[in-house]
PDB file of C-alpha atoms in Angstrom:
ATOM      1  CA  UNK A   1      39.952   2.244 148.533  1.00  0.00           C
ATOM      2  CA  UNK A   2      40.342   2.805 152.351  1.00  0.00           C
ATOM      3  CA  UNK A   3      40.656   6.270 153.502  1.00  0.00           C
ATOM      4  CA  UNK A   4      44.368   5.373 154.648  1.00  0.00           C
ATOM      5  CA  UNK A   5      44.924   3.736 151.227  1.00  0.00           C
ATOM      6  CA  UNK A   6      43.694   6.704 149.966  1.00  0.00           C
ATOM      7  CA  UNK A   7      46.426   9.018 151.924  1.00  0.00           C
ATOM      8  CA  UNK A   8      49.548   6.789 151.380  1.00  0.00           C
ATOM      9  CA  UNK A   9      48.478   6.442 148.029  1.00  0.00           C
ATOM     10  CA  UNK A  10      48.077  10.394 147.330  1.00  0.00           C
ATOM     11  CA  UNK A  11      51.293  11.394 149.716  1.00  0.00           C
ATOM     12  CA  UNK A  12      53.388   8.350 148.156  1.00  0.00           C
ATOM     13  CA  UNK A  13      52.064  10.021 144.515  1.00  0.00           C
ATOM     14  CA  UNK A  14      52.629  13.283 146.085  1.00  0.00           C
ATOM     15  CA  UNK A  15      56.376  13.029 146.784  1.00  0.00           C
ATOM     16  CA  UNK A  16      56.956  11.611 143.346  1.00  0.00           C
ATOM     17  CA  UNK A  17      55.767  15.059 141.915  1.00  0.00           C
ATOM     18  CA  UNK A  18      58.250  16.652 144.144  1.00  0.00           C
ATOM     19  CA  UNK A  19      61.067  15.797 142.850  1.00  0.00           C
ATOM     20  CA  UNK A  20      59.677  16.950 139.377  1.00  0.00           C
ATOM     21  CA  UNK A  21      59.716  20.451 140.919  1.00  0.00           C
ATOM     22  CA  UNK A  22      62.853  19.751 142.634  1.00  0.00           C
ATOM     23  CA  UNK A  23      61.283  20.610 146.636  1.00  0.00           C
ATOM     24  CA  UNK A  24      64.286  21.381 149.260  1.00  0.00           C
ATOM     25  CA  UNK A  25      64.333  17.891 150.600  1.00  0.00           C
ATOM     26  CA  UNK A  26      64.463  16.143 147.121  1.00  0.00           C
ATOM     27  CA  UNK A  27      67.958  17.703 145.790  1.00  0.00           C
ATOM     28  CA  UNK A  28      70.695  15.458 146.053  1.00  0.00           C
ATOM     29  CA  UNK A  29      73.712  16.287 147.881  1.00  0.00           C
ATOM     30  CA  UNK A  30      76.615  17.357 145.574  1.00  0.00           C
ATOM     31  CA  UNK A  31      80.146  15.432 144.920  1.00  0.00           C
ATOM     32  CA  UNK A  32      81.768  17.707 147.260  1.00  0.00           C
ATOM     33  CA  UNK A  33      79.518  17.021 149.836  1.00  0.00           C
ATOM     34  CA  UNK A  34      80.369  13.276 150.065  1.00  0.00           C
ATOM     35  CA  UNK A  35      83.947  14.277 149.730  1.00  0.00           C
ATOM     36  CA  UNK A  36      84.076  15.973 152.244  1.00  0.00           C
ATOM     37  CA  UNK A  37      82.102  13.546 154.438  1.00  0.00           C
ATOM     38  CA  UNK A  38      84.406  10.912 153.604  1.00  0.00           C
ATOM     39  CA  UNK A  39      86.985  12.718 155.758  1.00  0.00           C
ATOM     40  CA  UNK A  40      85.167  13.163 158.947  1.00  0.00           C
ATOM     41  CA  UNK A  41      83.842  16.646 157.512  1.00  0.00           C
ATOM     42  CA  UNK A  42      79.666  16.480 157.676  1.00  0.00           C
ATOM     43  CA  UNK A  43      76.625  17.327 158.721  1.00  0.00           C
ATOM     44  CA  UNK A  44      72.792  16.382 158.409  1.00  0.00           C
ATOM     45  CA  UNK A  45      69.486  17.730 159.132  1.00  0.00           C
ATOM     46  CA  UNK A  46      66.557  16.579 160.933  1.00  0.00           C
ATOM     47  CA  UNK A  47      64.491  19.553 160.703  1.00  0.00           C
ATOM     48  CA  UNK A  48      65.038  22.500 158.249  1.00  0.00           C
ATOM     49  CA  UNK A  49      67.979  24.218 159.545  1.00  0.00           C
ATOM     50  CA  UNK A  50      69.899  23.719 162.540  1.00  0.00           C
ATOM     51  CA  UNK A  51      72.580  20.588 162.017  1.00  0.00           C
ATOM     52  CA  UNK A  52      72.004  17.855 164.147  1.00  0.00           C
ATOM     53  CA  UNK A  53      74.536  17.750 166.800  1.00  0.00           C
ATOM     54  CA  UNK A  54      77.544  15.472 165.845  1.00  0.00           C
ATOM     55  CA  UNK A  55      77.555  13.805 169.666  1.00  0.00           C
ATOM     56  CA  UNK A  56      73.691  12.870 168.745  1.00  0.00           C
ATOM     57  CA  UNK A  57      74.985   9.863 166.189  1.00  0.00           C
ATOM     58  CA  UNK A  58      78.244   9.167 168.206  1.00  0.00           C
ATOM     59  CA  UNK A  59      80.822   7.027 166.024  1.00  0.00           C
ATOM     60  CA  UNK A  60      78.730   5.848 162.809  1.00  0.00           C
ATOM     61  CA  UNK A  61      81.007   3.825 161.009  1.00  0.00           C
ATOM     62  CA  UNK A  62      80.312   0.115 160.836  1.00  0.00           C
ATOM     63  CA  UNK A  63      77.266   1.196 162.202  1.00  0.00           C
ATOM     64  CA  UNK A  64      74.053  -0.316 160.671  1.00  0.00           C
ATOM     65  CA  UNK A  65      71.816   2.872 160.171  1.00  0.00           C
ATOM     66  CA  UNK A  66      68.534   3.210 159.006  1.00  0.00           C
ATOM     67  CA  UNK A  67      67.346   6.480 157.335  1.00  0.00           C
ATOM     68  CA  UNK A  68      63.372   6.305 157.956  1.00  0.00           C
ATOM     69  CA  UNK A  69      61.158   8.439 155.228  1.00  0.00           C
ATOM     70  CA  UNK A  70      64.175   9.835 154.322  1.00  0.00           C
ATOM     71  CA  UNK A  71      65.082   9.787 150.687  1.00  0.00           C
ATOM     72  CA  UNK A  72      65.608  12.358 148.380  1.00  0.00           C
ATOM     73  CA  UNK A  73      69.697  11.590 148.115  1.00  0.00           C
ATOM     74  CA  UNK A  74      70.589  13.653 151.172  1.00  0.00           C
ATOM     75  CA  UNK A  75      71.328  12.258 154.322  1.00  0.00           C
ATOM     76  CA  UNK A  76      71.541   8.898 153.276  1.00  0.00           C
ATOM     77  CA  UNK A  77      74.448   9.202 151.222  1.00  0.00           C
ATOM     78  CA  UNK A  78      76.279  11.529 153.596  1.00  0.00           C
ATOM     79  CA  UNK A  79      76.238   8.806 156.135  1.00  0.00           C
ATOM     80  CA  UNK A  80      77.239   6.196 153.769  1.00  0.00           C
ATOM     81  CA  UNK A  81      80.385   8.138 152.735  1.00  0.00           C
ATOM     82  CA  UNK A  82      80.996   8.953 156.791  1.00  0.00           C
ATOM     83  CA  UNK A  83      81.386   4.811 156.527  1.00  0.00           C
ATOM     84  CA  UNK A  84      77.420   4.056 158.114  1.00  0.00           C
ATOM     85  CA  UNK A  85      75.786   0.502 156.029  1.00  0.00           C
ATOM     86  CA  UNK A  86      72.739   2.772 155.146  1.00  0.00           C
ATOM     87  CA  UNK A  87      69.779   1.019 154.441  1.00  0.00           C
ATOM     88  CA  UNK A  88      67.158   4.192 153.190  1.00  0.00           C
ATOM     89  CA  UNK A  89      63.370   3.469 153.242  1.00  0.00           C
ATOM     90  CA  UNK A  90      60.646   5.949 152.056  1.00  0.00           C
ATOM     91  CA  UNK A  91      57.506   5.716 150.290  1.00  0.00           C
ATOM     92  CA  UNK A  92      58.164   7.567 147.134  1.00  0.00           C
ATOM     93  CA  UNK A  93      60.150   5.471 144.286  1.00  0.00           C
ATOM     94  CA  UNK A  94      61.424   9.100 143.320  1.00  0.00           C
ATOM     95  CA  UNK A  95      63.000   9.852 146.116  1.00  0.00           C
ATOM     96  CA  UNK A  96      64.587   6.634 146.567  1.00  0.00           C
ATOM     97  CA  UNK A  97      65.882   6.912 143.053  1.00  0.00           C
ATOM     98  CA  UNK A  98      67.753  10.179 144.074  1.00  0.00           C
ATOM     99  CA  UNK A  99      69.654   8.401 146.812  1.00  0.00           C
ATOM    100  CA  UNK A 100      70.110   5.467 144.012  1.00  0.00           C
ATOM    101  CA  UNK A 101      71.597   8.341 141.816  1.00  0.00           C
ATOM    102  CA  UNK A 102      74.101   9.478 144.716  1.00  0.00           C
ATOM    103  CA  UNK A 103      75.477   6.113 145.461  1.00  0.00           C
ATOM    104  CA  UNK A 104      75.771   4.927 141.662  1.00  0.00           C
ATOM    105  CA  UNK A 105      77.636   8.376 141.220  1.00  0.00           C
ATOM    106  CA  UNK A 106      80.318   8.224 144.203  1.00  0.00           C
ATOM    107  CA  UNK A 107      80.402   4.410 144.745  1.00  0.00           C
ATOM    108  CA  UNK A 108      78.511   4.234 147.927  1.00  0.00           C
ATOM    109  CA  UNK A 109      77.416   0.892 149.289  1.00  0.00           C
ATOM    110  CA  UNK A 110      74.033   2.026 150.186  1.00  0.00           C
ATOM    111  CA  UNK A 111      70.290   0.232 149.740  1.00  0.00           C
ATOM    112  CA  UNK A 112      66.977   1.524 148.801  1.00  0.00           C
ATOM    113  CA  UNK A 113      63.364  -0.156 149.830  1.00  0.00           C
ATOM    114  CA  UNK A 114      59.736   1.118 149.243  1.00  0.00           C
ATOM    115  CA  UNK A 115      57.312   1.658 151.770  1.00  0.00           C
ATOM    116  CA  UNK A 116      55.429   3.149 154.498  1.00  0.00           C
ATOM    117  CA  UNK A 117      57.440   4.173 157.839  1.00  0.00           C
ATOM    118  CA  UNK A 118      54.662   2.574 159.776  1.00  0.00           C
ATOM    119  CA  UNK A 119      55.401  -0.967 158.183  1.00  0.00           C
ATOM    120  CA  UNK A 120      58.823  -1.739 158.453  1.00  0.00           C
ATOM    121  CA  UNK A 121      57.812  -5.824 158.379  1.00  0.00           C
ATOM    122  CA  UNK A 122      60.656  -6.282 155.559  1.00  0.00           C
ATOM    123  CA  UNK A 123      63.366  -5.423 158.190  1.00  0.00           C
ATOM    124  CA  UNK A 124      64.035  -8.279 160.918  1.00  0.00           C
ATOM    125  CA  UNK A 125      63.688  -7.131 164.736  1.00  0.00           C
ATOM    126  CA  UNK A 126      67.271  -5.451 166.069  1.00  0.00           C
ATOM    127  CA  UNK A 127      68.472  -4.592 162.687  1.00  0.00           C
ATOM    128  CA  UNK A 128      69.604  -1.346 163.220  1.00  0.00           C
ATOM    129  CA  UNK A 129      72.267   0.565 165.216  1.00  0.00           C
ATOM    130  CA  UNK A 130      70.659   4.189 164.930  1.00  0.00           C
ATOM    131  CA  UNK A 131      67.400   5.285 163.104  1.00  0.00           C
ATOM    132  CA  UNK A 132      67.792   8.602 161.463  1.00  0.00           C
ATOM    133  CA  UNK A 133      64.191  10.169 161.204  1.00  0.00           C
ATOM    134  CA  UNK A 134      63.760  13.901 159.672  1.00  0.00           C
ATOM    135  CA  UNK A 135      60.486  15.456 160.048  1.00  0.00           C
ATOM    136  CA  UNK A 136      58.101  13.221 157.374  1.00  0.00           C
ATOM    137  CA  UNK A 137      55.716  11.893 159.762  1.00  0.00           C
ATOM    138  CA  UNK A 138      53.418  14.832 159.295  1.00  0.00           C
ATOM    139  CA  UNK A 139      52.379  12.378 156.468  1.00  0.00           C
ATOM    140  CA  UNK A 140      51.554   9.330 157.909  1.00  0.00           C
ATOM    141  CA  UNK A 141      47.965   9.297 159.846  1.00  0.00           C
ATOM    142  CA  UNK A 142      49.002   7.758 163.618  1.00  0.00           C
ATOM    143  CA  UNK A 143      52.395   7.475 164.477  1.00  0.00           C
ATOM    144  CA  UNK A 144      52.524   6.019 167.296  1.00  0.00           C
ATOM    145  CA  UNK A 145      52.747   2.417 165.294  1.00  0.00           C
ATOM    146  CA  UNK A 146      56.041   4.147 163.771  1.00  0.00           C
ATOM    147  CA  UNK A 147      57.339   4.297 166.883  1.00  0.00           C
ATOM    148  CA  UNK A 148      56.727   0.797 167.733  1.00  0.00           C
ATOM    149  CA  UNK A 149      58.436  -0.030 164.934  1.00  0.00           C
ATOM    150  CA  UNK A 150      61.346   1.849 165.433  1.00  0.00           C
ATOM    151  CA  UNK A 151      61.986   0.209 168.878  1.00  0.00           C
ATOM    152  CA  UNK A 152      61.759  -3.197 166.672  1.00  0.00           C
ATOM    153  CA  UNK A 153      63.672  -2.906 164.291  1.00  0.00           C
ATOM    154  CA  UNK A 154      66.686  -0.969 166.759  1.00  0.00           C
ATOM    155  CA  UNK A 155      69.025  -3.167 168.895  1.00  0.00           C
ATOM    156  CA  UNK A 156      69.491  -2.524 172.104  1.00  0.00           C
ATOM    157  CA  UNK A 157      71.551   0.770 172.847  1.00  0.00           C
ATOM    158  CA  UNK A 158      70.791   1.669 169.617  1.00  0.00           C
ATOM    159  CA  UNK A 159      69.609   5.661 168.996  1.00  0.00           C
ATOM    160  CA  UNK A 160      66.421   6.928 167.215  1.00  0.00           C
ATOM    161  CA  UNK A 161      66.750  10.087 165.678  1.00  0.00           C
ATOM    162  CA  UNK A 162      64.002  11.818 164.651  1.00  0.00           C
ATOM    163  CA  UNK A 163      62.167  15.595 163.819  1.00  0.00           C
ATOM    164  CA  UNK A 164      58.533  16.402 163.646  1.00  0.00           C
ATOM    165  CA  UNK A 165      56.681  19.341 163.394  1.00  0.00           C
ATOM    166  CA  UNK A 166      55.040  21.779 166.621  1.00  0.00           C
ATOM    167  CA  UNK A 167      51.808  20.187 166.191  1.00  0.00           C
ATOM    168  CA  UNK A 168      50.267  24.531 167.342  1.00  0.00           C
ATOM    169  CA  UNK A 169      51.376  25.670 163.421  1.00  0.00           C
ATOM    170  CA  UNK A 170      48.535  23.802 162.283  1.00  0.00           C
ATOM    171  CA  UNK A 171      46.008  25.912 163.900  1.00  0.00           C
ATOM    172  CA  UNK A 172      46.395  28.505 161.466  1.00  0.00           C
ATOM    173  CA  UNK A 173      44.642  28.937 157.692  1.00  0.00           C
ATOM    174  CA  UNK A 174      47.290  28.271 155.268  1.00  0.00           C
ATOM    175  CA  UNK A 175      45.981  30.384 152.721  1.00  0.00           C
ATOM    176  CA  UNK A 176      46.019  33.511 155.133  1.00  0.00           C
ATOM    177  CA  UNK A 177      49.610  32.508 156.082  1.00  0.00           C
ATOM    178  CA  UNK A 178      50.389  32.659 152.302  1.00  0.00           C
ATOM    179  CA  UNK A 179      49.015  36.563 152.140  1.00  0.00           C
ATOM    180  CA  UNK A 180      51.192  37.406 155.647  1.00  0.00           C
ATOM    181  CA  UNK A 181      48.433  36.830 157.210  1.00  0.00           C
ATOM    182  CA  UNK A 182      47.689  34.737 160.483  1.00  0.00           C
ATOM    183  CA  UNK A 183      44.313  33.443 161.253  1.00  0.00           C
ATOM    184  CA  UNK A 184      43.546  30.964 163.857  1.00  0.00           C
ATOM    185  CA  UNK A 185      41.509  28.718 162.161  1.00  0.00           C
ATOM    186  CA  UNK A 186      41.783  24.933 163.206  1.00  0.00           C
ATOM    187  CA  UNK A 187      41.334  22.428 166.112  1.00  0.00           C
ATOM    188  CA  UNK A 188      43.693  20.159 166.689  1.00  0.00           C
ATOM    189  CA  UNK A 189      44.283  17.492 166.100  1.00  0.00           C
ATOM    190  CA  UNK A 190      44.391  18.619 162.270  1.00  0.00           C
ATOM    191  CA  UNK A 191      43.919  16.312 159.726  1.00  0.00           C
ATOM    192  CA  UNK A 192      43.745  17.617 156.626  1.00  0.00           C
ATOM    193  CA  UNK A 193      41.680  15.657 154.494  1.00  0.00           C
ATOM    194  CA  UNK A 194      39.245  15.402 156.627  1.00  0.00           C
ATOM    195  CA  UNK A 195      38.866  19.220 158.227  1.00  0.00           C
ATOM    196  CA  UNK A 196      38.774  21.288 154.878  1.00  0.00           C
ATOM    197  CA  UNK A 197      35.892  21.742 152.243  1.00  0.00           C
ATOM    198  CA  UNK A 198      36.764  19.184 149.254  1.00  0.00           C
ATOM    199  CA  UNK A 199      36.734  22.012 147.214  1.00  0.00           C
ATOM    200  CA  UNK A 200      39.873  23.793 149.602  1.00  0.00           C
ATOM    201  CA  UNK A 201      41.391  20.331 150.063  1.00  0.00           C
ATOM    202  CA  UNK A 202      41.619  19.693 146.404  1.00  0.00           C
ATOM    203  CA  UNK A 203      43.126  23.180 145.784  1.00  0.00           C
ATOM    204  CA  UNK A 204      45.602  22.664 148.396  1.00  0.00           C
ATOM    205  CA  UNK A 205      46.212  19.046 146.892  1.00  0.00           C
ATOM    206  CA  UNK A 206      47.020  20.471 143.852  1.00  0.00           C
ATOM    207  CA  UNK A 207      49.379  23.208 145.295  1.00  0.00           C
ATOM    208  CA  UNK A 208      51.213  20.903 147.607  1.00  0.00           C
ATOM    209  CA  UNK A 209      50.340  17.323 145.883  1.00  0.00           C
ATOM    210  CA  UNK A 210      50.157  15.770 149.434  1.00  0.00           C
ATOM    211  CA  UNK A 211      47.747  15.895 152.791  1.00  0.00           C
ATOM    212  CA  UNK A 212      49.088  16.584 156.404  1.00  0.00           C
ATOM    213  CA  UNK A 213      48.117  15.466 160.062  1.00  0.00           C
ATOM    214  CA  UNK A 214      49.161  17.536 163.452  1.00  0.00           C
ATOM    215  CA  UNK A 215      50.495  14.763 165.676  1.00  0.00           C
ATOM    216  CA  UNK A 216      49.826  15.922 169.598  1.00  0.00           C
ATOM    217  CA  UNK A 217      53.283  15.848 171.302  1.00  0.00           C
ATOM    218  CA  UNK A 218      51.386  13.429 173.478  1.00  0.00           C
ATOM    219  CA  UNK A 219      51.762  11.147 170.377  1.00  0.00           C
ATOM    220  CA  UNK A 220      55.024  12.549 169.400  1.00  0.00           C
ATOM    221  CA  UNK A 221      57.662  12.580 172.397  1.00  0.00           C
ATOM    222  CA  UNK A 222      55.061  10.026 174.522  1.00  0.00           C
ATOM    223  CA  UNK A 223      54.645   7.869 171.581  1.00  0.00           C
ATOM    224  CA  UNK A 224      57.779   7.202 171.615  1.00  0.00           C
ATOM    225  CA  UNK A 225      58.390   6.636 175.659  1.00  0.00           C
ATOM    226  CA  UNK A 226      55.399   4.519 175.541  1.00  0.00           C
ATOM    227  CA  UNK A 227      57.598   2.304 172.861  1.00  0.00           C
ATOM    228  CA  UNK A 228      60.254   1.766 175.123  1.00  0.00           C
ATOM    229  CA  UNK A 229      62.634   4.568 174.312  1.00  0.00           C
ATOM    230  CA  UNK A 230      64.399   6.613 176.562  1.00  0.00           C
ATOM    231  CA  UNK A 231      64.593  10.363 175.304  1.00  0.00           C
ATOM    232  CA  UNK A 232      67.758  11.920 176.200  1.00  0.00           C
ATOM    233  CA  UNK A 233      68.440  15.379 174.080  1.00  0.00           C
ATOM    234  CA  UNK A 234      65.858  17.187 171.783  1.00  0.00           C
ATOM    235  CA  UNK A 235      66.023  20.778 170.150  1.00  0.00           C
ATOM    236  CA  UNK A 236      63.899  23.399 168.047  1.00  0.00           C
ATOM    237  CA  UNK A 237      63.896  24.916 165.068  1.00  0.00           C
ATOM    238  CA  UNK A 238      62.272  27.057 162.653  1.00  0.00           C
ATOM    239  CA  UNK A 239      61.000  26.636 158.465  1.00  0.00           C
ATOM    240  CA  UNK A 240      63.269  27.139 155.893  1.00  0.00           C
ATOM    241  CA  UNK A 241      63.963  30.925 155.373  1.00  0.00           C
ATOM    242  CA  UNK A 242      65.677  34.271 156.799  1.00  0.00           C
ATOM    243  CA  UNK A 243      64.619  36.268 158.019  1.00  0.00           C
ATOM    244  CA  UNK A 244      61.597  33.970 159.605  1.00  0.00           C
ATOM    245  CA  UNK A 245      58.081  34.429 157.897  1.00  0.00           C
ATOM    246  CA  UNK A 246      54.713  33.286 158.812  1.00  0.00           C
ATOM    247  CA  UNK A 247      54.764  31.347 162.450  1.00  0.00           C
ATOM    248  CA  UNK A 248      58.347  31.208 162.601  1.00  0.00           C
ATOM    249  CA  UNK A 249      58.527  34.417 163.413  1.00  0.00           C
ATOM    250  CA  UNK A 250      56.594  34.126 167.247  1.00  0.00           C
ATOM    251  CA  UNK A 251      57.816  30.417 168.006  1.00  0.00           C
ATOM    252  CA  UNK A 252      59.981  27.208 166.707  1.00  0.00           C
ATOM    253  CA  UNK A 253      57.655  24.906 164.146  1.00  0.00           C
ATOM    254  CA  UNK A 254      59.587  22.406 164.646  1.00  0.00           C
ATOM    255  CA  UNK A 255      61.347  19.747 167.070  1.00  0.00           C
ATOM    256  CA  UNK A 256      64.217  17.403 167.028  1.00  0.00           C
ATOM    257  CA  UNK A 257      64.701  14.080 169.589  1.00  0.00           C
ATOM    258  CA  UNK A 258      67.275  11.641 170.348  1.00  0.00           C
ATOM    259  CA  UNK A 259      66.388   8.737 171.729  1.00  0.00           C
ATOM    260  CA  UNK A 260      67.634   5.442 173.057  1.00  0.00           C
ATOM    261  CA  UNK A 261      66.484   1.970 173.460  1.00  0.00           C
ATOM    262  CA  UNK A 262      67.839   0.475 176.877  1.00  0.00           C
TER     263      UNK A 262
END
């Protein structure tokens, strides 16, 4: 198997395990919530806690909307029910089965495919109004193809919306960070499976079931200029928690984008 292979393969596997411990991002949004959304009344994340600002998606209904690495029966289903066709691809058949869950359960015209966000070949070019985009890429090995694909696959006007991780938290040793602790330990760019012992990486595997990459924001926000987009808002945010712990307390860990294809 390639070493790629070997990474989708293990995050893909990875994810699936997730939602057998029930992770943050893999617990479907409740009745109420799609209720509620069905009214006008919602709100979606692209990063951990701050909302994504309504005048980011504009008027989504009718809207052809893409929800990129983003199962898990969240956001997907929230924009279906604010009157978005969602189509929601992601590599874990889990995850996807949680948004399958939501829509079978509150009658939501919604679809489901399997795959990797840097492949989006079963989607034909300007398919898409708006690509919705939380932070997942930390899982794929280059993004910058992701990006290409995004411009694709988006029609013209049309608004990517995306988070990613501050590529500086990856610097420090997890393990410290676990004990309060924070050591500067790694160059970046990080890659995980490749920059710690096996015998670390298949302790951390076996903690966290999946393998992370720092992206450079070279990558990240010029990645996606380079595609063609035009980046017009963006904002930070922090990890799940408060009071902040670990790096969140001394700087955001994560940011958010909106941007446009001319």
């Amino acid at each position: 198997m390639r070493p790629v292979d070997r990474v989708l393969t293990l995050n893909r596997q990875g994810w699936d395990r997730r939602v057998e411990e029930q992770d943050v991002w893999t617990r479907p949004v409740s009745p109420d919530a799609i209720a509620c959304a069905r009214q006008g009344d919602w709100a979606i994340v692209l990063t951990p806690n701050r909302p994504v600002p309504r005048a980011w998606f504009g008027d989504v209904a009718d809207r052809d909307v893409l929800c990129l690495a983003s199962g898990g029966g969240q956001q997907g289903p929230i924009l279906a029910a604010a009157g978005a066709r969602v189509s929601v691809f992601d590599a874990s058949a889990r995850q996807l089965a949680q948004d399958e869950m939501v829509a079978l359960r509150d009658n939501l015209a919604l679809t489901t495919t399997q795959g990797f966000m840097h492949d989006l070949a079963c989607f034909a070019d300007v398919s898409f109004d708006m690509i919705f985009h939380p932070a997942s890429n930390c899982y794929a090995p280059d993004i910058e193809p992701v990006w290409r694909e995004c411009h694709r696959v988006l029609r013209r006007g049309g608004a990517l919306l995306s988070g990613f991780m501050n590529p500086d938290v990856y610097i420090f040793d997890a393990e410290a960070e676990e004990r309060g602790e924070l050591v500067v330990r790694h160059a970046l760019p990080y890659r995980e499976i490749d920059d710690l012992p096996s015998e670390e990486l298949e302790r951390r595997v076996r903690q966290n079931h999946t393998v992370e990459f720092s992206h450079s924001l070279e990558t990240q926000i010029g990645g996606q200029l380079k595609a063609g987009f035009v980046l017009t808002d963006m904002f930070e945010d922090k990890d799940h928690g408060l009071p902040a712990t670990g790096v969140s307390r001394f700087m955001p860990t994560l940011f958010a984008t909106r941007a446009v294809k001319p």
